[in-house]
CSV table of C-alpha atoms and ligand atoms in Angstrom, one decimal:
chain,number,residue,atom,x,y,z
A,1,UNK,CA,112.6,108.6,81.3
A,2,UNK,CA,109.6,111.5,80.0
A,3,UNK,CA,110.1,114.9,80.1
A,4,UNK,CA,106.9,116.0,82.7
A,5,UNK,CA,105.8,113.9,85.7
A,6,UNK,CA,101.6,114.3,86.9
A,7,UNK,CA,102.0,113.8,90.9
A,8,UNK,CA,98.4,112.2,91.6
A,9,UNK,CA,97.8,114.3,95.6
A,10,UNK,CA,96.7,111.7,97.7
A,11,UNK,CA,96.5,113.1,100.4
A,12,UNK,CA,93.1,114.8,101.6
A,13,UNK,CA,92.2,111.3,101.0
A,14,UNK,CA,94.7,108.1,101.6
A,15,UNK,CA,95.8,110.5,104.5
A,16,UNK,CA,93.3,111.4,105.9
A,17,UNK,CA,91.5,108.2,105.4
A,18,UNK,CA,94.0,107.1,108.3
A,19,UNK,CA,94.3,109.7,110.7
A,20,UNK,CA,93.3,108.3,114.1
A,21,UNK,CA,90.5,111.0,114.3
A,22,UNK,CA,88.0,112.8,112.1
A,23,UNK,CA,89.8,115.8,110.7
A,24,UNK,CA,87.2,118.5,110.4
A,25,UNK,CA,84.6,119.0,106.9
A,26,UNK,CA,86.6,123.2,107.1
A,27,UNK,CA,90.4,121.4,107.2
A,28,UNK,CA,90.0,119.2,104.3
A,29,UNK,CA,87.7,121.5,102.0
A,30,UNK,CA,91.2,124.1,102.8
A,31,UNK,CA,93.6,121.4,102.6
A,32,UNK,CA,92.5,120.6,99.1
A,33,UNK,CA,92.3,124.4,98.6
A,34,UNK,CA,94.9,125.1,99.2
A,35,UNK,CA,97.1,121.8,97.0
A,36,UNK,CA,94.7,123.1,93.9
A,37,UNK,CA,96.4,126.5,94.5
A,38,UNK,CA,100.4,124.6,94.3
A,39,UNK,CA,99.8,124.2,90.5
A,40,UNK,CA,99.2,120.4,91.3
A,41,UNK,CA,96.9,118.6,88.5
A,42,UNK,CA,95.5,115.8,89.6
A,43,UNK,CA,93.8,115.6,93.1
A,44,UNK,CA,92.3,113.0,95.8
A,45,UNK,CA,89.4,114.4,96.7
A,46,UNK,CA,88.4,112.3,99.2
A,47,UNK,CA,87.0,108.5,99.0
A,48,UNK,CA,82.9,107.9,98.7
A,49,UNK,CA,82.8,103.9,100.7
A,50,UNK,CA,80.7,102.7,103.2
A,51,UNK,CA,81.2,105.0,107.0
A,52,UNK,CA,81.0,101.9,108.7
A,53,UNK,CA,84.1,101.0,107.1
A,54,UNK,CA,86.0,104.6,107.0
A,55,UNK,CA,84.1,107.0,109.0
A,56,UNK,CA,87.3,109.4,108.6
A,57,UNK,CA,86.0,109.9,105.2
A,58,UNK,CA,82.1,110.0,105.8
A,59,UNK,CA,81.4,113.9,104.9
A,60,UNK,CA,82.6,113.2,101.3
A,61,UNK,CA,79.9,115.0,100.1
A,62,UNK,CA,79.4,117.7,102.2
A,63,UNK,CA,84.5,118.3,101.1
A,64,UNK,CA,83.1,117.0,97.3
A,65,UNK,CA,80.4,120.1,97.2
A,66,UNK,CA,82.4,122.7,99.2
A,67,UNK,CA,85.3,123.0,97.4
A,68,UNK,CA,86.7,125.2,94.8
A,69,UNK,CA,87.1,123.4,91.8
A,70,UNK,CA,90.0,125.3,89.7
A,71,UNK,CA,90.8,125.4,85.6
A,72,UNK,CA,92.0,122.2,84.0
A,73,UNK,CA,92.4,121.1,88.4
A,74,UNK,CA,91.5,116.9,88.6
A,75,UNK,CA,89.4,115.9,91.8
A,76,UNK,CA,88.9,111.8,91.5
A,77,UNK,CA,87.6,110.1,94.4
A,78,UNK,CA,87.4,106.7,95.3
A,79,UNK,CA,84.5,104.5,94.7
A,80,UNK,CA,83.7,101.2,95.6
A,81,UNK,CA,80.7,100.4,94.2
A,82,UNK,CA,77.3,101.8,92.8
A,83,UNK,CA,76.3,102.8,95.5
A,84,UNK,CA,79.4,104.6,96.1
A,85,UNK,CA,78.9,106.3,92.0
A,86,UNK,CA,75.8,107.6,92.9
A,87,UNK,CA,76.6,109.4,95.8
A,88,UNK,CA,79.3,110.5,93.9
A,89,UNK,CA,77.5,112.0,90.6
A,90,UNK,CA,75.1,113.9,93.4
A,91,UNK,CA,77.3,116.4,93.7
A,92,UNK,CA,79.3,116.4,90.0
A,93,UNK,CA,81.6,114.3,90.5
A,94,UNK,CA,83.9,113.9,86.8
A,95,UNK,CA,86.2,111.8,87.8
A,96,UNK,CA,86.3,108.7,89.9
A,97,UNK,CA,89.1,105.7,91.3
A,98,UNK,CA,87.5,101.8,91.5
A,99,UNK,CA,90.5,99.5,93.7
A,100,UNK,CA,91.0,96.5,93.9
A,101,UNK,CA,93.7,94.4,95.4
A,102,UNK,CA,96.0,91.5,93.5
A,103,UNK,CA,96.5,90.3,97.2
A,104,UNK,CA,92.8,87.9,97.6
A,105,UNK,CA,94.0,88.1,101.5
A,106,UNK,CA,94.1,92.1,101.7
A,107,UNK,CA,91.2,92.6,99.3
A,108,UNK,CA,88.5,91.0,101.6
A,109,UNK,CA,90.7,92.6,104.7
A,110,UNK,CA,89.3,96.0,102.3
A,111,UNK,CA,86.8,95.7,100.6
A,112,UNK,CA,85.0,92.2,101.8
A,113,UNK,CA,85.3,90.9,97.9
A,114,UNK,CA,87.3,88.4,96.3
A,115,UNK,CA,89.5,90.0,93.8
A,116,UNK,CA,87.1,88.6,90.5
A,117,UNK,CA,84.0,89.9,92.6
A,118,UNK,CA,85.2,93.3,92.9
A,119,UNK,CA,86.2,93.3,89.2
A,120,UNK,CA,82.7,92.1,88.7
A,121,UNK,CA,81.6,95.3,91.0
A,122,UNK,CA,83.2,97.5,89.1
A,123,UNK,CA,82.3,96.5,85.9
A,124,UNK,CA,78.7,98.3,85.5
A,125,UNK,CA,80.2,101.2,87.7
A,126,UNK,CA,82.6,101.6,84.3
A,127,UNK,CA,80.2,100.9,81.9
A,128,UNK,CA,78.1,103.5,84.3
A,129,UNK,CA,80.5,106.1,83.9
A,130,UNK,CA,81.8,105.7,80.6
A,131,UNK,CA,78.0,106.3,79.8
A,132,UNK,CA,78.2,109.5,81.8
A,133,UNK,CA,81.3,111.0,80.4
A,134,UNK,CA,82.8,110.7,84.1
A,135,UNK,CA,86.5,109.9,83.4
A,136,UNK,CA,88.3,106.2,85.5
A,137,UNK,CA,91.3,105.3,86.6
A,138,UNK,CA,92.1,102.0,88.7
A,139,UNK,CA,94.4,100.1,91.2
A,140,UNK,CA,95.7,97.9,91.6
A,141,UNK,CA,96.8,97.5,96.0
A,142,UNK,CA,99.9,95.1,97.0
A,143,UNK,CA,101.4,94.9,94.0
A,144,UNK,CA,105.5,94.2,96.3
A,145,UNK,CA,103.7,92.0,99.3
A,146,UNK,CA,100.3,92.5,101.6
A,147,UNK,CA,100.8,91.6,104.4
A,148,UNK,CA,98.2,89.5,105.3
A,149,UNK,CA,99.5,87.1,102.6
A,150,UNK,CA,103.0,87.6,102.6
A,151,UNK,CA,104.5,87.7,98.7
A,152,UNK,CA,102.0,88.7,95.9
A,153,UNK,CA,102.8,86.6,92.6
A,154,UNK,CA,104.4,89.2,89.8
A,155,UNK,CA,101.2,87.5,87.5
A,156,UNK,CA,98.6,88.4,89.7
A,157,UNK,CA,100.0,91.6,89.8
A,158,UNK,CA,100.0,91.9,85.7
A,159,UNK,CA,96.6,90.1,85.3
A,160,UNK,CA,94.7,92.3,87.8
A,161,UNK,CA,96.0,95.5,86.2
A,162,UNK,CA,95.5,94.1,82.3
A,163,UNK,CA,91.9,93.5,83.8
A,164,UNK,CA,91.0,97.4,85.1
A,165,UNK,CA,92.2,98.7,82.1
A,166,UNK,CA,90.7,96.3,79.4
A,167,UNK,CA,87.5,97.5,81.6
A,168,UNK,CA,88.1,100.8,80.8
A,169,UNK,CA,90.3,102.4,83.0
A,170,UNK,CA,92.9,105.1,81.8
A,171,UNK,CA,95.1,104.6,84.4
A,172,UNK,CA,96.1,102.4,85.8
A,173,UNK,CA,97.9,102.7,89.8
A,174,UNK,CA,99.8,99.8,91.4
A,175,UNK,CA,100.1,101.1,95.4
A,176,UNK,CA,102.9,99.5,97.7
A,177,UNK,CA,100.3,99.5,100.1
A,178,UNK,CA,102.8,98.3,102.8
A,179,UNK,CA,105.7,99.9,101.5
A,180,UNK,CA,107.1,96.6,101.9
A,181,UNK,CA,109.3,97.1,97.8
A,182,UNK,CA,112.8,97.7,96.9
A,183,UNK,CA,113.6,98.6,93.5
A,184,UNK,CA,114.7,95.9,91.7
A,185,UNK,CA,111.1,94.5,92.8
A,186,UNK,CA,109.6,97.5,92.0
A,187,UNK,CA,111.4,97.4,88.3
A,188,UNK,CA,110.1,94.2,88.0
A,189,UNK,CA,106.9,94.4,88.7
A,190,UNK,CA,106.4,98.1,86.6
A,191,UNK,CA,108.1,96.4,83.6
A,192,UNK,CA,106.0,93.2,83.9
A,193,UNK,CA,103.2,94.9,83.7
A,194,UNK,CA,104.2,97.6,81.3
A,195,UNK,CA,104.4,94.2,79.0
A,196,UNK,CA,100.3,94.4,79.1
A,197,UNK,CA,99.5,97.1,79.4
A,198,UNK,CA,101.4,100.2,78.2
A,199,UNK,CA,103.3,103.1,80.4
A,200,UNK,CA,101.5,105.9,79.3
A,201,UNK,CA,98.2,104.5,81.3
A,202,UNK,CA,100.5,102.9,84.0
A,203,UNK,CA,101.6,105.3,88.1
A,204,UNK,CA,103.4,104.1,90.7
A,205,UNK,CA,101.5,104.6,94.2
A,206,UNK,CA,104.4,103.4,96.8
A,207,UNK,CA,104.5,103.9,101.2
A,208,UNK,CA,107.4,104.8,102.8
A,209,UNK,CA,107.1,102.5,105.4
A,210,UNK,CA,111.1,101.4,105.4
A,211,UNK,CA,112.0,104.6,103.1
A,212,UNK,CA,112.5,103.3,99.8
A,213,UNK,CA,110.0,105.9,98.5
A,214,UNK,CA,112.6,107.9,96.3
A,215,UNK,CA,114.4,104.8,95.8
A,216,UNK,CA,111.3,102.6,94.2
A,217,UNK,CA,110.2,105.8,92.2
A,218,UNK,CA,113.6,106.4,90.8
A,219,UNK,CA,113.9,103.1,89.8
A,220,UNK,CA,110.0,103.7,87.6
A,221,UNK,CA,111.2,106.3,86.2
A,222,UNK,CA,114.2,105.5,84.9
A,223,UNK,CA,111.5,102.7,83.0
A,224,UNK,CA,109.7,105.9,81.5
A,225,UNK,CA,106.6,106.0,84.5
A,226,UNK,CA,105.2,110.0,84.3
A,227,UNK,CA,102.5,109.4,86.7
A,228,UNK,CA,102.9,109.8,90.6
A,229,UNK,CA,101.0,109.9,93.6
A,230,UNK,CA,102.4,111.0,96.6
A,231,UNK,CA,100.8,112.8,99.6
A,232,UNK,CA,101.3,116.3,101.2
A,233,UNK,CA,103.9,116.4,104.5
A,234,UNK,CA,104.1,112.5,103.8
A,235,UNK,CA,100.3,111.7,105.0
A,236,UNK,CA,99.0,107.9,104.0
A,237,UNK,CA,97.9,105.2,105.1
A,238,UNK,CA,95.1,102.2,104.8
A,239,UNK,CA,93.0,101.3,107.2
A,240,UNK,CA,92.6,97.8,106.2
A,241,UNK,CA,96.9,97.0,105.8
A,242,UNK,CA,98.5,96.8,109.2
A,243,UNK,CA,101.9,98.3,109.6
A,244,UNK,CA,101.8,100.2,106.5
A,245,UNK,CA,102.4,103.6,107.1
A,246,UNK,CA,102.5,107.1,104.9
A,247,UNK,CA,102.7,107.8,101.8
A,248,UNK,CA,106.3,109.2,100.1
A,249,UNK,CA,105.7,112.4,100.6
A,250,UNK,CA,104.9,114.7,97.4
A,251,UNK,CA,107.3,118.0,98.6
A,252,UNK,CA,110.1,115.2,98.2
A,253,UNK,CA,108.8,113.9,94.8
A,254,UNK,CA,108.6,117.2,93.6
A,255,UNK,CA,112.2,118.6,94.8
A,256,UNK,CA,113.7,115.4,93.6
A,257,UNK,CA,112.3,115.6,89.9
A,258,UNK,CA,112.8,119.2,90.0
A,259,UNK,CA,116.1,118.3,91.1
A,260,UNK,CA,116.5,115.8,87.6
A,261,UNK,CA,115.3,118.2,85.3
A,262,UNK,CA,111.7,116.9,85.0
A,263,UNK,CA,108.7,119.4,85.1
A,264,UNK,CA,106.1,119.2,87.2
A,265,UNK,CA,103.9,122.6,87.6
A,266,UNK,CA,104.1,123.0,91.0
A,267,UNK,CA,105.5,124.9,92.9
A,268,UNK,CA,107.7,123.8,96.1
A,269,UNK,CA,107.7,126.1,98.3
A,270,UNK,CA,103.5,127.0,97.9
A,271,UNK,CA,104.1,122.8,98.6
A,272,UNK,CA,105.3,123.1,101.6
A,273,UNK,CA,104.1,125.3,103.5
A,274,UNK,CA,100.6,123.7,102.6
A,275,UNK,CA,102.2,120.1,104.5
A,276,UNK,CA,103.3,122.7,107.9
A,277,UNK,CA,99.9,123.9,107.7
A,278,UNK,CA,98.5,120.6,107.6
A,279,UNK,CA,101.4,119.0,110.3
A,280,UNK,CA,100.2,121.8,112.4
A,281,UNK,CA,96.6,120.9,111.6
A,282,UNK,CA,96.8,117.0,112.6
A,283,UNK,CA,98.4,118.2,115.8
A,284,UNK,CA,95.7,120.1,116.7
A,285,UNK,CA,93.3,117.8,116.6
A,286,UNK,CA,95.4,114.3,117.7
A,287,UNK,CA,96.4,116.9,120.9
A,288,UNK,CA,92.6,118.4,121.2
A,289,UNK,CA,91.4,114.9,120.8
A,290,UNK,CA,93.7,113.2,124.3
A,291,UNK,CA,93.8,116.0,125.7
A,292,UNK,CA,89.6,115.2,126.3
A,293,UNK,CA,90.8,112.0,126.6
A,294,UNK,CA,92.9,113.1,129.0
B,301,HMG,P1,80.4,95.6,103.1
B,301,HMG,O1,79.8,95.2,104.2
B,301,HMG,O2,80.4,93.5,102.3
B,301,HMG,O3,79.1,96.0,101.8
B,301,HMG,O4,81.8,96.0,102.7
B,301,HMG,P2,76.6,96.4,101.6
B,301,HMG,O5,77.2,95.6,100.0
B,301,HMG,O6,76.5,94.8,102.3
B,301,HMG,O7,77.3,97.4,102.6
B,301,HMG,C1,77.3,97.4,104.2
B,301,HMG,C2,76.3,99.2,104.5
B,301,HMG,O8,77.3,100.1,104.4
B,301,HMG,C3,75.1,99.0,104.4
B,301,HMG,O9,74.0,99.8,105.1
B,301,HMG,C4,75.5,99.7,102.8
B,301,HMG,O10,74.5,100.6,102.7
B,301,HMG,C5,76.8,100.3,103.3
B,301,HMG,P3,73.1,99.0,106.1
B,301,HMG,O11,72.1,98.8,105.3
B,301,HMG,O12,74.0,98.3,107.0
B,301,HMG,O13,73.0,100.2,107.1
B,301,HMG,N1,77.5,100.9,101.7
B,301,HMG,C6,78.0,102.2,102.0
B,301,HMG,N2,77.2,103.7,102.3
B,301,HMG,C7,77.8,104.6,101.6
B,301,HMG,N3,79.2,104.4,100.3
B,301,HMG,C8,78.8,103.0,100.1
B,301,HMG,C9,78.2,102.3,100.6
B,301,HMG,N4,78.4,100.8,100.4
B,301,HMG,C10,77.8,99.8,101.4
B,301,HMG,N5,80.1,103.2,98.6
B,301,HMG,C11,82.2,97.9,101.1
B,301,HMG,C12,81.8,96.3,101.1
B,301,HMG,C13,83.1,98.4,99.3
B,301,HMG,C14,81.3,98.4,100.3
B,301,HMG,C15,83.3,98.2,102.5
B,301,HMG,O14,84.0,97.2,102.1
B,301,HMG,C16,84.1,99.5,101.8
B,301,HMG,O15,83.9,100.8,102.0
B,301,HMG,N6,85.8,100.0,101.9
B,301,HMG,C17,86.4,100.9,101.8
B,301,HMG,C18,87.7,100.7,102.7
B,301,HMG,C19,88.8,101.6,102.5
B,301,HMG,O16,88.1,102.8,102.0
B,301,HMG,N7,89.7,101.2,102.5
B,301,HMG,C20,90.8,102.2,101.9
B,301,HMG,C21,90.7,102.7,100.7
B,301,HMG,S1,91.7,101.8,99.3
B,301,HMG,C22,93.1,102.3,99.6
B,301,HMG,O17,94.1,102.5,101.0
B,301,HMG,C23,94.5,101.9,99.4
B,301,HMG,C24,94.9,102.5,97.9
B,301,HMG,O18,95.5,104.4,98.5
B,301,HMG,C25,96.6,102.3,96.9
B,301,HMG,C26,97.7,101.9,97.7
B,301,HMG,O19,98.2,102.3,99.3
B,301,HMG,O20,98.0,100.1,97.9
B,301,HMG,C27,93.8,102.8,97.1
B,302,MG,MG1,97.7,104.2,99.5
């Protein structure tokens, strides 16, 4: 196992993109500011995707502009194409994440492109980012199964992860988008990818649909992975992945890591308090919408 683990907090993006109601911009900003104060080093802030596809994050520029940028904290954002890159750069974004999948069927639903086409789209984005000194993370979704295609061959996961790394992504996050994996499968997947991409450049991203996320994370930690994506309060899901529920909760991950003697730099009490605050905000939002509908 590595000595310390970096958490990439994805709640403000992966969480709020999947809420039925559109969370007010001010709540998003306060969420990120609260997360910044917990000691997290990487906080995914939002997505510069098409607002027609993900209206929940249409306020990406306003959110990114208003959040406090804590020294030493990274605030990556999702970018699907050059249009998104330009929007992100216009508000001073210094780290982006491009995202594709190991499953053709999921990619079509999520970004309306084949895997090959998506990689073709990212090439000029990554090139421009490198010229601008912008760091690029890469996501591979559906690494342990796809809601449309079912089984996803390991060779496809390895191929896509390797392509993103070769293109210039400094880190590749391996996503079990629908939380279908179990520890032995997670371990085999990570081992296969680590055969082609250095373990130090890999992150894991588990959704907790079937309660397997912590077990999967432990299995991967034992292989030496040092970066874990998680979402405060377990919010999360992809609007284009049927059946995908929340990400593994950051509070649970930090609790487990500290119990294993692994440092995260995160103040667990402050994180739990932020999770409670977010849950109250979401309950109020959902309640008020229900009230209006009635
Ligand atoms: P498309 O419809 O094929 O693209 O969507 P297009 O180029 O034809 O554009 C359609 C319209 O969108 C045009 O507007 C464009 O200008 C506009 P119109 O001419 O109709 O008025 N547009 C944009 N507007 C703002 N920003 C942009 C942008 N791009 C186009 N960047 C596209 C292709 C990729 C844009 C679309 O499919 C999309 O935005 N998809 C994003 C879906 C998404 O965000 N999914 C969730 C994130 S992935 C995830 O959650 C998994 C992850 O967590 C890991 C895991 O769990 O596995 C990362
Ligand atoms: Mg996700």
